[in-house]
Amino acid sequence: MQSTLTRRPQATAFSIEDLLDRVQRGEVRLPHFQRPLRWEAGDVRDLLDSVYRGYPIGTLLFWKREAPAASVSFGPVRIDAPSHSQALWVVDGQQRITALAAVLLHPEQEPAARDGFTLFFDLDTHEIVQPAHGEPTPPHWLPLNRVLDSEQLLGWLDRYPGREKNPEHVRAAIRLGKAAREYQMPAYVVEAAEEKTLRIIFKRLNTSGKPLTDDEVFNALYGGTAGSRLPNLKALATSLLELGFGRIDESLLLKAVLAVRGLDFTQDFQKQLREEDDLTQTLLQTEAALRSVIVFLKRDAGIPHGRLLTNPLYFVLLARFFHLHPEPSPRTRDLLARGFWRGSLVDSFLDSRALSPQELLAAIGPDEEQSVQSLLAQVRPLSDEWLAQHAQPATFGLALRSRGMALNALYALQPRHLRTGALLEPSQLFSDTDPASLSPVLKSLTVQEPDAELKLDPALYRSFLYTPANYLMHPPLPGQPLLDVLRDEPAPPPEVLQSQAITPAMRDTLREGGTLEFLMQRMELIDRHIIEFLRARTRYEESDRPSLQSLVVEEED
């Protein structure tokens, strides 16, 4: 049974001056279950900057209990701590306390021996700065290990050569010292008899909840004000819904924003953007680019809905392209569509690592014609023989990456409703929750009318269940299995059957009980259709020359 606290935690607050005084007296201790120091130099610098500007830096949690004499380390600061009957053991806040102690109590060091805790305050810019390794520091850089003690700070100012010429520097230094000493850190102090209780508290504090996703962090850091037309990625996703392409995932929109800004969308955005960057204009530019991308995908590439995107990488690359070239020529749009399908084909059937996002992004520059030619050159060409051998439903299951190619090929048949004969709209087939509305003809081996084929070769039959041969691009019909609809009289018109990759003869075979034969025949039909579909989309046999206009211009030059 887990123990409970006999006394409620004591709510209090420590000034940084008081807290670090307790550190120096050996009253603050680190339990052995605490993790090592994980913060990097940038984290430490941000913490001290927050203190200077009065930003909240979180609540501390201490465990009050006795502590033996020991040597305690807070970064480079070493404390020979005597025994203490009411020591404060850090349960939550180790990284912050260590950073504060390591910077503000940092021992004297020569420039060549500086570490990540050797920080300064630039009296000109009012920024927390760190010198390059071994480099001398400007005279107007105030060492932060001088600001906690008033006497040390005044002594440094007395020796400061710019004191008389720059009286504002003196005022800035005094404000910094006051801010550092008087900053209040809220804290809870817990008294518990068992260390096990503290371990439970520590675990729940550090593992409960879910970390923010990258797009949630982006919205928090760079989202606009409530009055902005596009305050964040969520608003951007909503604004694109009117194009009928479905809701674009915010993580993909974040990559598009980075690409539009010319940044590496494969890397952490927080390492490429500054906290003070205003991305309001970039969000508007991304919206404009993505509207053009969606129109291009629907009209030129034949992708009716975001759920049929086979490779999100190209969605991001296209955002960059249409940002730089918002009105490409018809020839460019044609070549760009080929490149889209060729890249998607390589990603689906070969290896996504065959395409380098950084190289593809670098291929998109200010010259429209050169950009599209560079993109085409990045993608490995595939022969007709390769397509005939590999681009078949038998080669892949519906759960693999190449599933998207089969879905696009099936949609290109312009599927119709089996009952009404009406063309099925993307809104009827795709949603934000389901990848695609695929309905199986046969759900399992236990069909209503098992035929002799199933008894002869159930393993062969089962192998067909999870391939496109067993699926129609059709919404479910409540209370009406598709098998019954296909078998019932009157039969759907031939054009309706053909829109679902079924011939009247195949339907007759199914009606007569030849389920396995039906699947085999339909697979052959889909095999041929997918290969024809990919040939029509990739057009490897056609010339990829630039537009005639660009060739004429080059000759004139």
Coordinates of C-alpha atoms in Angstrom, one line a residue:
M1 CA 0.0 0.0 0.0
Q2 CA 1.3 3.4 -0.9
S3 CA 1.8 5.8 2.1
T4 CA 0.2 9.2 2.3
L5 CA 1.5 12.5 3.5
T6 CA 0.6 13.1 7.1
R7 CA 1.0 16.9 6.6
R8 CA 0.1 19.0 3.6
P9 CA 3.0 20.4 1.7
Q10 CA 4.1 23.9 2.9
A11 CA 3.7 26.6 0.3
T12 CA 6.5 29.1 0.4
A13 CA 8.8 31.1 -1.8
F14 CA 12.6 31.6 -1.8
S15 CA 14.4 34.6 -3.2
I16 CA 17.4 33.6 -5.3
E17 CA 19.7 35.3 -2.8
D18 CA 18.2 33.2 0.1
L19 CA 18.1 30.0 -1.9
L20 CA 21.8 30.2 -3.0
D21 CA 22.8 31.2 0.5
R22 CA 21.2 27.9 1.7
V23 CA 23.2 26.2 -1.1
Q24 CA 26.4 27.6 0.1
R25 CA 25.6 26.6 3.7
G26 CA 25.1 23.0 2.5
E27 CA 21.4 23.0 3.4
V28 CA 20.2 22.2 -0.2
R29 CA 20.9 18.6 -1.2
L30 CA 20.3 16.4 -4.3
P31 CA 18.8 12.9 -3.8
H32 CA 20.6 10.1 -5.5
F33 CA 17.5 9.3 -7.6
Q34 CA 17.8 12.7 -9.4
R35 CA 19.0 12.5 -13.0
P36 CA 22.4 14.1 -14.0
L37 CA 22.5 17.6 -15.2
R38 CA 21.0 17.6 -18.7
W39 CA 20.7 21.3 -19.6
E40 CA 22.9 22.7 -22.3
A41 CA 24.4 26.2 -22.4
G42 CA 21.4 27.7 -24.2
D43 CA 19.0 26.4 -21.5
V44 CA 21.1 28.0 -18.8
R45 CA 21.3 31.3 -20.6
D46 CA 17.5 31.3 -21.2
L47 CA 16.9 30.7 -17.5
L48 CA 19.1 33.6 -16.4
D49 CA 17.5 35.8 -19.0
S50 CA 14.0 34.9 -17.7
V51 CA 15.2 35.9 -14.2
Y52 CA 16.4 39.2 -15.4
R53 CA 13.1 39.9 -17.3
G54 CA 10.9 38.7 -14.5
Y55 CA 9.5 35.7 -16.4
P56 CA 8.2 32.7 -14.4
I57 CA 10.6 29.8 -14.2
G58 CA 8.5 27.3 -12.4
T59 CA 7.9 25.9 -8.9
L60 CA 10.4 24.1 -6.8
L61 CA 9.6 21.0 -4.6
F62 CA 11.8 20.1 -1.6
W63 CA 11.8 17.2 0.8
K64 CA 12.7 18.3 4.3
R65 CA 14.7 15.8 6.3
E66 CA 18.1 15.3 7.9
A67 CA 21.2 15.1 5.8
P68 CA 24.7 13.8 6.7
A69 CA 27.9 15.7 6.1
A70 CA 28.9 15.4 2.5
S71 CA 30.5 17.0 -0.5
V72 CA 27.8 18.4 -2.7
S73 CA 28.3 19.6 -6.3
F74 CA 26.2 22.1 -8.4
G75 CA 28.0 22.1 -11.7
P76 CA 31.5 23.7 -11.0
V77 CA 30.4 24.8 -7.5
R78 CA 31.7 22.4 -4.8
I79 CA 30.2 22.6 -1.3
D80 CA 31.6 20.9 1.8
A81 CA 28.3 20.5 3.5
P82 CA 28.0 19.8 7.2
S83 CA 25.3 17.6 8.6
H84 CA 21.9 19.2 8.8
S85 CA 18.8 18.2 10.7
Q86 CA 16.4 20.0 8.3
A87 CA 18.0 19.9 4.9
L88 CA 16.1 20.7 1.8
W89 CA 16.4 17.7 -0.7
V90 CA 15.5 18.7 -4.2
V91 CA 12.6 16.7 -5.6
D92 CA 11.7 19.0 -8.5
G93 CA 13.9 21.8 -9.7
Q94 CA 17.4 20.3 -9.8
Q95 CA 18.3 21.6 -13.3
R96 CA 17.2 25.2 -12.4
I97 CA 18.9 25.3 -9.0
T98 CA 22.1 23.8 -10.4
A99 CA 22.1 26.3 -13.2
L100 CA 21.5 29.3 -10.9
A101 CA 24.2 28.2 -8.5
A102 CA 26.7 27.3 -11.2
V103 CA 26.4 30.7 -12.9
L104 CA 25.9 33.1 -10.0
L105 CA 28.3 31.3 -7.6
H106 CA 30.8 30.4 -10.3
P107 CA 34.4 30.3 -9.0
E108 CA 37.0 32.5 -10.5
Q109 CA 38.4 31.1 -13.8
E110 CA 40.9 32.2 -16.4
P111 CA 39.5 32.8 -19.9
A112 CA 41.0 29.6 -21.3
A113 CA 39.2 27.5 -18.6
R114 CA 35.7 28.9 -19.0
D115 CA 32.8 26.5 -19.3
G116 CA 29.1 26.6 -20.2
F117 CA 28.2 28.3 -16.9
T118 CA 30.6 31.3 -17.5
L119 CA 28.0 33.9 -18.5
F120 CA 28.1 37.7 -18.8
F121 CA 25.6 40.5 -19.0
D122 CA 26.1 42.9 -21.9
L123 CA 25.6 46.4 -20.4
D124 CA 25.0 47.8 -23.9
T125 CA 22.4 45.4 -25.2
H126 CA 21.0 44.1 -21.9
E127 CA 21.5 40.5 -23.1
I128 CA 22.9 37.4 -21.3
V129 CA 26.0 36.4 -23.4
Q130 CA 28.7 33.8 -23.4
P131 CA 32.2 34.5 -24.7
A132 CA 33.8 32.3 -27.3
H133 CA 36.3 29.8 -25.8
G134 CA 39.5 31.5 -24.8
E135 CA 38.5 34.9 -26.2
P136 CA 38.9 38.1 -24.1
T137 CA 35.6 39.7 -23.1
P138 CA 34.7 43.4 -23.8
P139 CA 35.0 45.7 -20.7
H140 CA 31.2 46.3 -20.7
W141 CA 30.4 42.7 -20.1
L142 CA 29.5 42.2 -16.5
P143 CA 30.4 38.7 -15.1
L144 CA 27.2 37.2 -13.7
N145 CA 29.2 35.7 -10.7
R146 CA 29.5 39.3 -9.5
V147 CA 25.8 40.3 -9.3
L148 CA 24.5 38.2 -6.4
D149 CA 26.8 39.8 -3.8
S150 CA 26.2 43.6 -3.6
E151 CA 29.7 44.3 -2.4
Q152 CA 31.3 42.3 -5.3
L153 CA 29.0 44.1 -7.8
L154 CA 29.9 47.6 -6.5
G155 CA 33.6 46.6 -6.4
W156 CA 33.4 45.6 -10.1
L157 CA 31.6 48.9 -11.0
D158 CA 34.3 50.9 -9.2
R159 CA 36.9 49.2 -11.4
Y160 CA 34.8 49.5 -14.6
P161 CA 36.6 51.8 -17.0
G162 CA 33.3 53.0 -18.7
R163 CA 31.7 54.1 -15.5
E164 CA 31.9 57.8 -16.0
K165 CA 31.3 57.8 -19.8
N166 CA 28.3 55.4 -19.6
P167 CA 26.3 56.1 -16.4
E168 CA 23.5 54.1 -17.9
H169 CA 25.7 51.0 -17.6
V170 CA 25.9 51.5 -13.9
R171 CA 22.1 51.7 -13.6
A172 CA 21.7 48.6 -15.7
A173 CA 24.1 46.7 -13.6
I174 CA 22.4 47.7 -10.4
R175 CA 19.0 46.7 -11.8
L176 CA 20.4 43.3 -12.8
G177 CA 21.8 42.7 -9.3
K178 CA 18.5 43.7 -7.7
A179 CA 16.5 41.5 -10.1
A180 CA 18.8 38.5 -9.4
R181 CA 18.8 38.8 -5.7
E182 CA 15.2 39.5 -5.1
Y183 CA 13.6 37.2 -7.7
Q184 CA 11.1 35.0 -5.9
M185 CA 10.8 31.3 -6.7
P186 CA 7.6 29.6 -5.5
A187 CA 8.2 26.3 -3.7
Y188 CA 6.6 23.5 -1.8
V189 CA 8.2 21.8 1.1
V190 CA 7.1 18.2 1.8
E191 CA 7.8 16.3 5.0
A192 CA 7.6 12.5 4.5
A193 CA 9.0 9.6 6.5
E194 CA 9.8 7.3 3.6
E195 CA 12.0 8.0 0.6
K196 CA 9.6 5.7 -1.4
T197 CA 6.9 8.4 -1.1
L198 CA 9.3 11.0 -2.6
R199 CA 10.1 8.6 -5.5
I200 CA 6.4 8.3 -6.3
I201 CA 6.0 12.1 -6.2
F202 CA 9.2 12.5 -8.4
K203 CA 7.9 9.9 -10.9
R204 CA 4.5 11.5 -11.3
L205 CA 5.9 15.0 -11.6
N206 CA 8.3 13.9 -14.3
T207 CA 6.4 11.4 -16.3
S208 CA 2.7 12.3 -16.0
G209 CA 0.9 13.9 -18.9
K210 CA 1.9 14.1 -22.5
P211 CA 4.7 16.2 -23.9
L212 CA 3.7 19.0 -26.4
T213 CA 4.1 18.1 -30.0
D214 CA 6.2 20.3 -32.3
D215 CA 3.2 22.0 -33.8
E216 CA 1.8 22.8 -30.4
V217 CA 5.1 24.3 -29.3
F218 CA 5.2 26.3 -32.5
N219 CA 1.7 27.7 -31.9
A220 CA 2.6 28.7 -28.4
L221 CA 5.8 30.4 -29.4
Y222 CA 5.0 32.0 -32.7
G223 CA 1.2 32.1 -33.0
G224 CA -0.2 35.6 -33.7
T225 CA -2.6 37.5 -31.5
A226 CA -6.3 36.8 -31.3
G227 CA -7.0 39.4 -33.9
S228 CA -4.7 38.0 -36.5
R229 CA -6.4 36.4 -39.5
L230 CA -4.1 33.4 -39.2
P231 CA -2.9 33.3 -35.6
N232 CA -1.5 29.7 -35.7
L233 CA -1.3 26.4 -37.5
K234 CA -4.7 25.4 -36.5
A235 CA -6.2 28.4 -38.1
L236 CA -4.1 27.8 -41.2
A237 CA -5.5 24.2 -41.4
T238 CA -9.1 25.5 -41.0
S239 CA -8.6 28.1 -43.7
L240 CA -7.6 25.4 -46.3
L241 CA -10.7 23.3 -45.6
E242 CA -12.7 25.3 -48.1
L243 CA -10.7 23.8 -50.9
G244 CA -12.2 20.4 -50.3
F245 CA -8.8 18.7 -49.8
G246 CA -9.5 17.6 -46.3
R247 CA -7.8 18.8 -43.1
I248 CA -4.0 19.0 -43.4
D249 CA -2.2 17.7 -40.3
E250 CA -0.6 20.6 -38.4
S251 CA 2.7 18.8 -38.2
L252 CA 2.8 18.8 -42.0
L253 CA 1.8 22.5 -42.0
L254 CA 4.7 23.3 -39.7
K255 CA 7.1 21.7 -42.2
A256 CA 5.5 23.8 -45.0
V257 CA 6.0 27.0 -42.9
L258 CA 9.7 26.2 -42.5
A259 CA 10.1 25.4 -46.2
V260 CA 8.4 28.6 -47.2
R261 CA 10.8 30.5 -44.9
G262 CA 13.7 28.7 -46.6
L263 CA 14.6 26.6 -43.5
D264 CA 15.4 22.9 -43.1
F265 CA 12.1 21.3 -42.4
T266 CA 13.7 18.0 -41.4
Q267 CA 15.4 19.7 -38.3
D268 CA 14.1 21.1 -35.0
F269 CA 12.5 24.4 -35.8
Q270 CA 13.5 25.8 -32.3
K271 CA 17.1 25.6 -33.3
Q272 CA 16.5 27.6 -36.5
L273 CA 14.1 30.3 -35.2
R274 CA 14.6 32.9 -32.6
E275 CA 12.0 33.5 -29.9
E276 CA 11.5 37.1 -31.0
D277 CA 10.8 36.1 -34.7
D278 CA 7.5 37.2 -36.0
L279 CA 6.0 34.6 -38.3
T280 CA 2.7 36.3 -39.0
Q281 CA 3.7 37.1 -42.5
T282 CA 5.2 33.7 -43.1
L283 CA 1.9 32.1 -42.1
L284 CA 0.1 34.2 -44.6
Q285 CA 2.7 33.4 -47.3
T286 CA 2.4 29.7 -46.5
E287 CA -1.4 29.9 -46.8
A288 CA -1.1 31.5 -50.3
A289 CA 1.4 28.9 -51.4
L290 CA -0.6 25.9 -50.1
R291 CA -3.7 27.1 -51.8
S292 CA -1.8 27.0 -55.1
V293 CA -0.3 23.6 -54.1
I294 CA -3.8 22.1 -53.5
V295 CA -5.1 23.4 -56.8
F296 CA -2.1 22.0 -58.5
L297 CA -2.5 18.6 -56.8
K298 CA -6.2 18.4 -57.7
R299 CA -6.0 19.8 -61.3
D300 CA -2.6 18.8 -62.5
A301 CA -1.5 15.8 -60.5
G302 CA -5.0 14.2 -60.1
I303 CA -4.9 14.0 -56.3
P304 CA -8.5 14.8 -55.2
H305 CA -8.0 14.7 -51.5
G306 CA -5.2 14.9 -48.9
R307 CA -5.8 11.3 -47.9
L308 CA -4.4 10.2 -51.2
L309 CA -1.1 11.9 -50.8
T310 CA 1.4 9.1 -51.2
N311 CA 4.4 11.1 -50.0
P312 CA 4.0 14.2 -47.7
L313 CA 7.5 15.2 -48.6
Y314 CA 6.4 16.6 -51.9
F315 CA 3.5 18.5 -50.3
V316 CA 6.2 20.4 -48.4
L317 CA 8.5 20.9 -51.4
L318 CA 5.6 22.2 -53.5
A319 CA 4.9 24.8 -50.8
R320 CA 8.4 26.1 -51.3
F321 CA 8.1 26.0 -55.1
F322 CA 4.8 27.8 -55.3
H323 CA 6.0 30.4 -52.8
L324 CA 8.9 31.3 -55.1
H325 CA 6.9 30.7 -58.3
P326 CA 3.2 31.4 -57.6
E327 CA 2.2 31.4 -61.3
P328 CA 4.3 28.7 -63.1
S329 CA 3.9 28.2 -66.8
P330 CA 1.7 25.3 -68.2
R331 CA 4.9 23.4 -69.2
T332 CA 6.3 23.8 -65.6
R333 CA 3.1 22.5 -64.1
D334 CA 3.2 19.5 -66.4
L335 CA 6.8 18.7 -65.6
L336 CA 6.1 19.3 -61.9
A337 CA 3.3 16.8 -62.0
R338 CA 5.6 14.2 -63.5
G339 CA 8.2 14.9 -60.9
F340 CA 5.6 14.5 -58.1
W341 CA 4.5 11.1 -59.4
R342 CA 8.0 9.9 -60.0
G343 CA 9.1 10.8 -56.6
S344 CA 6.1 9.2 -55.1
L345 CA 6.7 6.1 -57.0
V346 CA 10.3 5.8 -55.8
D347 CA 9.3 6.5 -52.2
S348 CA 6.5 3.9 -52.4
F349 CA 8.2 1.0 -54.1
L350 CA 11.9 1.5 -53.4
D351 CA 13.0 3.3 -50.3
S352 CA 12.1 6.7 -48.8
R353 CA 15.8 7.2 -48.1
A354 CA 16.4 7.2 -51.9
L355 CA 15.1 10.8 -51.8
S356 CA 17.1 13.4 -49.9
P357 CA 14.7 16.1 -48.5
Q358 CA 17.6 18.6 -48.1
E359 CA 18.8 18.1 -51.7
L360 CA 15.3 18.3 -53.1
L361 CA 14.7 21.5 -51.1
A362 CA 18.0 23.0 -52.3
A363 CA 17.0 22.2 -55.9
I364 CA 14.2 24.8 -55.7
G365 CA 15.6 28.2 -56.4
P366 CA 14.6 31.6 -57.9
D367 CA 14.7 30.2 -61.5
E368 CA 11.4 28.4 -62.3
E369 CA 12.7 26.3 -65.2
Q370 CA 15.9 25.4 -63.6
S371 CA 14.1 24.4 -60.4
V372 CA 11.8 22.0 -62.0
Q373 CA 14.6 20.5 -64.0
S374 CA 16.7 20.0 -60.9
L375 CA 13.8 18.3 -59.1
L376 CA 13.4 15.9 -62.0
A377 CA 17.1 15.1 -62.0
Q378 CA 16.9 14.2 -58.3
V379 CA 14.6 11.2 -58.9
R380 CA 15.8 7.9 -60.2
P381 CA 14.1 6.8 -63.5
L382 CA 12.3 3.5 -63.5
S383 CA 11.9 1.4 -66.6
D384 CA 8.7 -0.2 -68.0
E385 CA 10.1 -3.6 -67.2
W386 CA 10.6 -2.5 -63.6
L387 CA 7.0 -1.3 -63.4
A388 CA 5.7 -4.5 -64.9
Q389 CA 7.6 -6.5 -62.3
H390 CA 7.1 -4.5 -59.1
A391 CA 4.0 -2.3 -59.4
Q392 CA 1.5 -5.0 -58.7
P393 CA -1.0 -5.5 -55.9
A394 CA 0.4 -9.0 -55.3
T395 CA 3.7 -7.3 -54.3
F396 CA 2.2 -5.3 -51.5
G397 CA -0.5 -5.4 -48.9
L398 CA -2.9 -2.6 -48.1
A399 CA -1.0 -1.7 -44.9
L400 CA 2.3 -0.9 -46.7
R401 CA 3.6 2.5 -48.0
S402 CA 2.8 1.5 -51.5
R403 CA -0.9 1.2 -50.6
G404 CA -1.4 4.8 -51.6
M405 CA -0.5 4.0 -55.2
A406 CA -3.3 1.4 -55.4
L407 CA -5.8 3.9 -53.9
N408 CA -4.9 6.5 -56.5
A409 CA -5.2 4.0 -59.3
L410 CA -8.6 2.8 -58.1
Y411 CA -9.8 6.4 -57.7
A412 CA -8.7 7.2 -61.3
L413 CA -11.4 4.8 -62.5
Q414 CA -13.9 7.3 -61.2
P415 CA -15.8 4.9 -58.9
R416 CA -19.6 5.0 -58.9
H417 CA -22.1 3.9 -56.3
L418 CA -23.2 0.3 -56.8
R419 CA -26.8 1.1 -56.1
T420 CA -27.4 4.6 -57.6
G421 CA -24.7 4.6 -60.2
A422 CA -23.7 8.2 -59.2
L423 CA -20.1 9.3 -59.2
L424 CA -18.7 9.0 -55.7
E425 CA -17.3 12.4 -54.5
P426 CA -14.1 12.6 -52.5
S427 CA -16.2 13.8 -49.5
Q428 CA -18.0 10.4 -49.7
L429 CA -14.8 8.4 -49.8
F430 CA -12.4 10.2 -47.6
S431 CA -12.5 11.8 -44.1
D432 CA -10.1 13.2 -41.6
T433 CA -10.3 10.1 -39.5
D434 CA -10.2 7.3 -42.0
P435 CA -7.4 7.0 -44.6
A436 CA -9.9 5.9 -47.3
S437 CA -13.3 4.4 -47.6
L438 CA -12.4 0.9 -48.7
S439 CA -14.9 -1.8 -48.2
P440 CA -14.1 -5.5 -48.5
V441 CA -16.0 -7.8 -50.8
L442 CA -15.2 -10.8 -48.6
K443 CA -14.6 -10.1 -44.9
S444 CA -13.2 -13.5 -43.9
L445 CA -13.2 -17.2 -44.7
T446 CA -16.6 -17.7 -43.2
V447 CA -18.6 -16.3 -46.1
Q448 CA -22.3 -17.1 -46.5
E449 CA -21.7 -19.6 -49.3
P450 CA -18.3 -21.2 -49.0
D451 CA -17.5 -22.9 -52.3
A452 CA -15.3 -25.9 -53.1
E453 CA -12.3 -23.6 -53.9
L454 CA -12.0 -22.5 -50.3
K455 CA -11.9 -26.1 -49.1
L456 CA -9.2 -26.9 -51.6
D457 CA -6.9 -24.0 -51.0
P458 CA -7.8 -21.7 -48.0
A459 CA -4.2 -20.4 -47.8
L460 CA -4.3 -19.1 -51.3
Y461 CA -7.7 -17.6 -50.7
R462 CA -6.5 -15.9 -47.5
S463 CA -3.5 -14.4 -49.3
F464 CA -6.0 -12.4 -51.5
L465 CA -8.1 -11.0 -48.6
Y466 CA -5.7 -8.2 -47.8
T467 CA -4.8 -7.0 -51.3
P468 CA -6.7 -4.4 -53.5
A469 CA -8.3 -7.3 -55.3
N470 CA -10.7 -7.7 -52.3
Y471 CA -11.5 -4.0 -51.8
L472 CA -13.8 -1.6 -53.5
M473 CA -13.5 2.2 -53.3
H474 CA -17.0 2.5 -52.0
P475 CA -18.6 3.7 -48.8
P476 CA -20.1 1.0 -46.5
L477 CA -23.8 0.1 -47.2
P478 CA -25.4 -0.4 -43.8
G479 CA -27.0 -3.8 -43.6
Q480 CA -25.9 -4.7 -47.1
P481 CA -22.6 -6.6 -47.5
L482 CA -21.0 -5.7 -50.9
L483 CA -20.9 -9.4 -51.7
D484 CA -24.7 -9.5 -51.6
V485 CA -25.0 -6.3 -53.7
L486 CA -22.7 -7.7 -56.4
R487 CA -24.6 -11.0 -56.5
D488 CA -28.1 -9.7 -56.4
E489 CA -30.3 -9.0 -59.4
P490 CA -30.6 -6.8 -61.2
A491 CA -26.9 -6.4 -61.8
P492 CA -25.3 -3.0 -61.6
P493 CA -24.8 -1.5 -65.1
P494 CA -21.5 -2.4 -66.8
E495 CA -20.1 1.1 -66.5
V496 CA -20.7 1.0 -62.8
L497 CA -19.0 -2.3 -62.4
Q498 CA -16.1 -1.2 -64.5
S499 CA -15.7 1.9 -62.3
Q500 CA -15.0 -0.5 -59.5
A501 CA -12.5 -2.6 -61.6
I502 CA -15.1 -5.4 -62.1
T503 CA -16.2 -6.8 -65.5
P504 CA -19.7 -8.3 -66.0
A505 CA -18.0 -11.6 -66.5
M506 CA -16.2 -11.3 -63.2
R507 CA -19.5 -10.5 -61.5
D508 CA -21.0 -13.6 -63.1
T509 CA -18.2 -15.7 -61.7
L510 CA -18.8 -14.3 -58.2
R511 CA -22.5 -14.9 -58.5
E512 CA -21.9 -18.5 -59.4
G513 CA -19.8 -19.0 -56.2
G514 CA -16.3 -18.7 -57.7
T515 CA -15.0 -16.3 -55.0
L516 CA -11.4 -17.3 -55.4
E517 CA -11.6 -17.1 -59.2
F518 CA -13.2 -13.6 -58.9
L519 CA -10.3 -12.4 -56.7
M520 CA -7.7 -13.7 -59.1
Q521 CA -9.4 -12.2 -62.1
R522 CA -9.8 -8.8 -60.4
M523 CA -6.2 -8.9 -59.3
E524 CA -5.1 -9.3 -62.9
L525 CA -7.3 -6.4 -64.0
I526 CA -6.0 -4.2 -61.2
D527 CA -2.4 -5.2 -62.0
R528 CA -2.8 -4.0 -65.6
H529 CA -4.6 -0.8 -64.5
I530 CA -2.0 0.2 -62.0
I531 CA 0.8 -0.2 -64.5
E532 CA -1.1 1.8 -67.1
F533 CA -1.9 4.4 -64.4
L534 CA 1.7 4.8 -63.3
R535 CA 2.9 5.1 -66.9
A536 CA 0.4 7.8 -67.6
R537 CA 1.4 9.7 -64.5
T538 CA 5.2 9.4 -64.6
R539 CA 5.6 9.6 -68.5
Y540 CA 9.1 8.4 -68.4
E541 CA 9.1 7.9 -72.2
E542 CA 8.4 11.6 -72.9
S543 CA 10.9 14.4 -73.1
D544 CA 11.4 16.4 -70.0
R545 CA 12.8 19.4 -71.9
P546 CA 12.2 22.9 -70.5
S547 CA 9.6 25.1 -72.2
L548 CA 10.2 26.2 -75.7
Q549 CA 10.1 29.8 -74.5
S550 CA 13.0 29.3 -72.1
L551 CA 15.1 27.6 -74.9
V552 CA 14.5 30.5 -77.2
V553 CA 15.6 32.9 -74.5
E554 CA 18.8 30.9 -73.8
E555 CA 19.7 31.0 -77.5
E556 CA 19.2 34.8 -77.7
D557 CA 21.5 35.2 -74.7

